[in-house]
Amino acid sequence: MSVRIIVGAQWGDEGKGKIVDLLSEHADIVARYQGGANAGHTIVHGNKKYILHLIPSGILHSSVHCVIGNGVVIDPVALMDEIRMLESLGVNIDGRLHISHKAHLIMPYHKMLDQAREKLAGSIGTTGRGIGPSYIDKAQRVGIRIVDLLDRDVLAAKLRTNFEEKSAILEALYDAEPIDIDRLIEEYMAFDTQIDPFITDTTSFLHQAIKDGKSILAEGAQGALLDLDHGTYPFVTSSNPTSGGACTGLGIPPTSIRDITGVVKAYSTRVGNGPFPTELNDNIGELLRSEGHEFGATTGRSRRCGWLDIPALRYSCMINGITEIALTKLDVLGVLDEIKICTGYRIDGKPTRYFPADVGSLERVTCDYITMPGWKCALDGVRSFEALPAAAQEYVSTIERLLETPVTWVSTSPDRDDTFRR
Ligand code: GDP
Ligand code: IMO
Ligand code: MG
């Protein structure tokens, strides 16, 4: 029995796709547990680049089975596009993709509501993929699940009820175009035929796999600080990317979890709005963005960049129970003369031990920094900790010491091969 959860420890885009792909080499199953097509997970092999939004990042390994769990919200259009993209690149998914019959569907009106709401003041800066409105319907108990596609009459009745409410809201509040409900029903019935071979009772599938001693990776999307309960609310996503989300999002018990790998980018980034204590609005931030190619894999938006934030990461290690860290993008820091690490927050000049729960306080914090020398060189071809320049070794060891958590993987380029284990 071995379940390892892979979580993003910051605000997403830490390099989870790369690390999941790497660890999939020794896995039997990779299971995605929350979020939807708001995620963009990048995998690079040689000169090929794959960006996955819904399908787990283990899919490129031909012997790995991939699960989209009940906690995920599925946009049929995004899913079919992704299946076709993989097929066109020669990746055979037949018999290897298993979609939970309990997963909720994203409807066109969810995307319309998401995008319309974003135009209001105080917007979150969402991906516009309909994630929030779909999870709202789930919590409201009016969501439409994969299992509802099995019966055309049930689907049509549920859609019509939802549709009346949503179109009233859209038309009254957002002045949106009306939706053609009959066409929608046809489209979702057609989707059912296409995904029928993949629909599974994934909870039973995973329990049997646990019983059989299979090796399972649970893949999180987004990051701990975007968690609906534990993140920088309200500037968060609408699900639980933290490790606890793997149990509810897959229907596996906490007792089945053995390891929790936190993926940490060697500096910080954030896409969308919300507090970001170590943000760099200067030429160093620009340099990190250009060197790290910090543009969203889903929306193409520029990512805000800043120094590594230890108070946020300590909090992330705590709420996730991170047992080891995979440190990514160390190479990007090779352009800097000096590198700063935020080691503590102050509010009104006084050090604070806790990660503030309210956005107002988090926006007011000032950061205490330590400054470390840069190594000023590329890390091409480095395949061991000992082969890193001394200043880079010191940077990694400092992170370990400050977080009291071992850094077991170090990544030095987008490519699968440029990663080493300590
Ligand atoms: P995810 O959402 O956590 O899977 O991360 P994304 O794929 O959205 O963003 C991470 C970006 O960094 C992708 O473009 C990766 O190809 C790239 N990447 C991952 N690890 C490294 C690394 O060690 N060095 C560099 N330079 N790029 C990396
Ligand atoms: P991966 O899995 C980075 C951000 C959005 C926005 C907030 C809410 O690639 O790390 P949503 O569309 O989820 O309602 O938007 O969350 N966000 C992400 N930021 N990486 C992601 O996914 C993200 N998914 C959502 O930018 O601030
Ligand atoms: Mg991403």
Coordinates of N, CA and C in Angstrom, one line a residue, residues 223-304:
G223 N -2.4 25.3 -5.8 CA -1.4 25.3 -4.7 C -2.1 25.6 -3.4
A224 N -1.4 25.3 -2.3 CA -1.9 25.4 -0.9 C -2.5 26.8 -0.6
L225 N -1.8 27.8 -1.2 CA -2.2 29.2 -0.8 C -3.4 29.6 -1.7
L226 N -3.9 28.7 -2.6 CA -5.1 29.0 -3.3 C -6.2 28.1 -2.8
D227 N -6.0 27.4 -1.7 CA -7.0 26.5 -1.1 C -8.2 27.3 -0.6
L228 N -9.4 26.8 -0.9 CA -10.6 27.5 -0.5 C -10.7 27.7 1.0
D229 N -10.2 26.7 1.8 CA -10.3 26.9 3.3 C -9.0 27.5 3.8
H230 N -7.9 27.2 3.3 CA -6.6 27.5 4.0 C -5.8 28.6 3.2
G231 N -6.2 29.0 2.0 CA -5.5 29.9 1.2 C -5.8 31.4 1.6
T232 N -5.4 32.3 0.7 CA -5.5 33.7 0.9 C -6.9 34.2 0.5
Y233 N -7.9 33.6 1.2 CA -9.3 33.8 0.9 C -9.6 35.3 1.0
P234 N -10.4 35.9 0.1 CA -11.2 35.2 -1.0 C -10.4 35.1 -2.3
F235 N -9.1 35.4 -2.3 CA -8.3 35.3 -3.6 C -7.8 33.8 -3.7
V236 N -8.7 32.9 -3.9 CA -8.4 31.5 -3.9 C -9.2 30.8 -5.0
T237 N -8.9 29.5 -5.2 CA -9.8 28.8 -6.1 C -10.9 28.2 -5.3
S238 N -11.8 27.4 -5.9 CA -13.0 26.9 -5.2 C -12.9 25.5 -4.8
S239 N -11.7 24.9 -4.6 CA -11.6 23.5 -4.2 C -10.4 23.5 -3.2
N240 N -10.1 22.2 -2.7 CA -9.1 22.1 -1.7 C -7.8 21.4 -2.3
P241 N -6.9 22.2 -2.9 CA -5.6 21.6 -3.4 C -4.8 21.0 -2.3
T242 N -5.0 21.3 -1.0 CA -4.1 20.8 0.1 C -4.3 19.3 0.2
S243 N -3.4 18.6 0.9 CA -3.4 17.2 0.9 C -4.7 16.6 1.3
G244 N -5.4 17.2 2.3 CA -6.7 16.6 2.7 C -7.6 16.5 1.6
G245 N -7.5 17.3 0.6 CA -8.4 17.3 -0.6 C -8.3 16.0 -1.4
A246 N -7.1 15.3 -1.2 CA -6.9 14.0 -1.9 C -7.9 12.9 -1.4
C247 N -8.1 13.0 -0.1 CA -9.0 12.0 0.5 C -10.5 12.2 0.0
T248 N -11.0 13.4 0.1 CA -12.3 13.6 -0.3 C -12.5 13.6 -1.8
G249 N -11.4 14.0 -2.5 CA -11.5 14.1 -4.0 C -11.3 12.8 -4.7
L250 N -10.9 11.8 -3.9 CA -10.7 10.5 -4.6 C -11.5 9.4 -3.8
G251 N -11.9 9.7 -2.6 CA -12.6 8.7 -1.8 C -11.7 7.7 -1.2
I252 N -10.4 8.1 -0.9 CA -9.5 7.2 -0.2 C -9.3 7.6 1.2
P253 N -9.0 6.7 2.1 CA -8.9 7.1 3.5 C -7.6 7.7 3.9
P254 N -7.5 8.6 4.9 CA -6.3 9.2 5.3 C -5.2 8.2 5.7
T255 N -5.7 7.0 6.2 CA -4.7 6.0 6.6 C -4.0 5.4 5.4
S256 N -4.4 5.6 4.2 CA -3.7 5.0 3.1 C -2.6 5.9 2.6
I257 N -2.5 7.1 3.1 CA -1.5 8.0 2.6 C -0.1 7.8 3.3
R258 N 1.0 7.7 2.6 CA 2.3 7.5 3.2 C 3.1 8.7 3.1
D259 N 3.2 9.3 1.9 CA 4.2 10.4 1.7 C 3.4 11.6 1.1
I260 N 3.9 12.8 1.4 CA 3.4 14.0 0.8 C 4.5 14.9 0.3
T261 N 4.6 14.9 -1.0 CA 5.7 15.7 -1.7 C 5.1 17.1 -2.0
G262 N 5.8 18.1 -1.4 CA 5.4 19.5 -1.7 C 6.3 20.0 -2.8
V263 N 5.7 20.5 -3.9 CA 6.5 21.0 -5.0 C 6.7 22.5 -4.7
V264 N 7.9 23.0 -4.6 CA 8.2 24.3 -4.2 C 9.1 24.9 -5.3
K265 N 8.6 26.1 -5.9 CA 9.4 26.8 -6.8 C 10.5 27.6 -6.1
A266 N 11.7 27.7 -6.6 CA 12.8 28.3 -5.9 C 12.6 29.8 -5.6
Y267 N 11.5 30.4 -6.1 CA 11.1 31.7 -5.8 C 9.6 31.7 -5.8
S268 N 8.9 32.8 -5.7 CA 7.4 32.8 -5.7 C 6.8 33.4 -6.9
T269 N 5.7 32.8 -7.3 CA 4.9 33.5 -8.4 C 3.4 33.4 -8.0
R270 N 2.6 34.2 -8.6 CA 1.2 34.2 -8.4 C 0.5 34.7 -9.6
V271 N -0.6 34.1 -10.1 CA -1.3 34.6 -11.2 C -2.7 35.1 -10.7
G272 N -3.2 36.2 -11.2 CA -4.5 36.7 -10.7 C -4.2 37.6 -9.5
N273 N -5.3 38.0 -8.9 CA -5.2 39.1 -7.8 C -5.0 38.4 -6.4
G274 N -4.8 39.3 -5.5 CA -4.6 38.8 -4.1 C -3.3 39.2 -3.5
P275 N -3.1 39.1 -2.2 CA -1.9 39.5 -1.5 C -0.7 38.6 -1.9
F276 N 0.4 39.3 -1.9 CA 1.7 38.6 -2.3 C 2.8 39.3 -1.6
P277 N 3.1 38.9 -0.3 CA 4.0 39.7 0.5 C 5.4 39.9 -0.1
T278 N 6.0 39.0 -0.8 CA 7.3 39.1 -1.3 C 7.4 39.6 -2.8
E279 N 6.3 40.1 -3.3 CA 6.2 40.5 -4.7 C 7.3 41.5 -5.1
L280 N 7.9 41.3 -6.2 CA 8.9 42.3 -6.7 C 8.4 43.0 -7.9
N281 N 8.1 44.3 -7.7 CA 7.6 45.1 -8.8 C 8.7 46.0 -9.4
D282 N 9.8 45.3 -9.7 CA 11.0 46.0 -10.1 C 11.7 45.2 -11.2
N283 N 12.9 45.6 -11.6 CA 13.5 44.9 -12.7 C 13.9 43.4 -12.3
I284 N 14.1 43.2 -11.0 CA 14.4 41.8 -10.6 C 13.2 40.9 -10.8
G285 N 12.0 41.4 -10.5 CA 10.8 40.7 -10.8 C 10.6 40.4 -12.3
E286 N 11.0 41.4 -13.1 CA 10.9 41.3 -14.6 C 11.9 40.2 -15.0
L287 N 13.1 40.2 -14.4 CA 14.1 39.3 -14.8 C 13.7 37.8 -14.5
L288 N 13.1 37.7 -13.3 CA 12.6 36.3 -12.9 C 11.5 35.9 -13.9
R289 N 10.6 36.8 -14.3 CA 9.5 36.5 -15.2 C 10.1 36.1 -16.6
S290 N 11.1 36.8 -17.1 CA 11.6 36.5 -18.4 C 12.5 35.2 -18.4
E291 N 13.3 35.1 -17.4 CA 14.2 33.9 -17.3 C 13.4 32.7 -17.0
G292 N 12.4 32.8 -16.2 CA 11.6 31.6 -15.8 C 10.4 31.4 -16.7
H293 N 10.3 32.2 -17.8 CA 9.1 32.1 -18.7 C 7.8 32.1 -17.9
E294 N 7.6 33.0 -17.0 CA 6.5 33.0 -16.1 C 5.3 33.6 -16.7
F295 N 4.7 32.8 -17.6 CA 3.4 33.2 -18.2 C 2.5 32.0 -18.1
G296 N 1.2 32.2 -17.7 CA 0.3 31.1 -17.4 C 0.2 30.0 -18.5
A297 N 0.2 28.8 -18.1 CA 0.1 27.6 -19.0 C -1.4 27.5 -19.5
T298 N -2.3 28.1 -18.8 CA -3.7 28.0 -19.2 C -4.2 29.3 -19.8
T299 N -3.9 30.5 -19.2 CA -4.5 31.7 -19.8 C -3.4 32.6 -20.5
G300 N -2.2 32.2 -20.3 CA -1.1 33.0 -20.9 C -0.8 34.3 -20.2
R301 N -1.5 34.5 -19.1 CA -1.3 35.8 -18.3 C 0.1 35.8 -17.7
S302 N 0.7 37.0 -17.5 CA 2.0 37.1 -16.9 C 1.8 36.7 -15.4
R303 N 2.8 36.0 -14.9 CA 2.7 35.7 -13.5 C 3.5 36.7 -12.7
R304 N 2.9 37.1 -11.6 CA 3.6 38.1 -10.7 C 4.8 37.3 -10.0

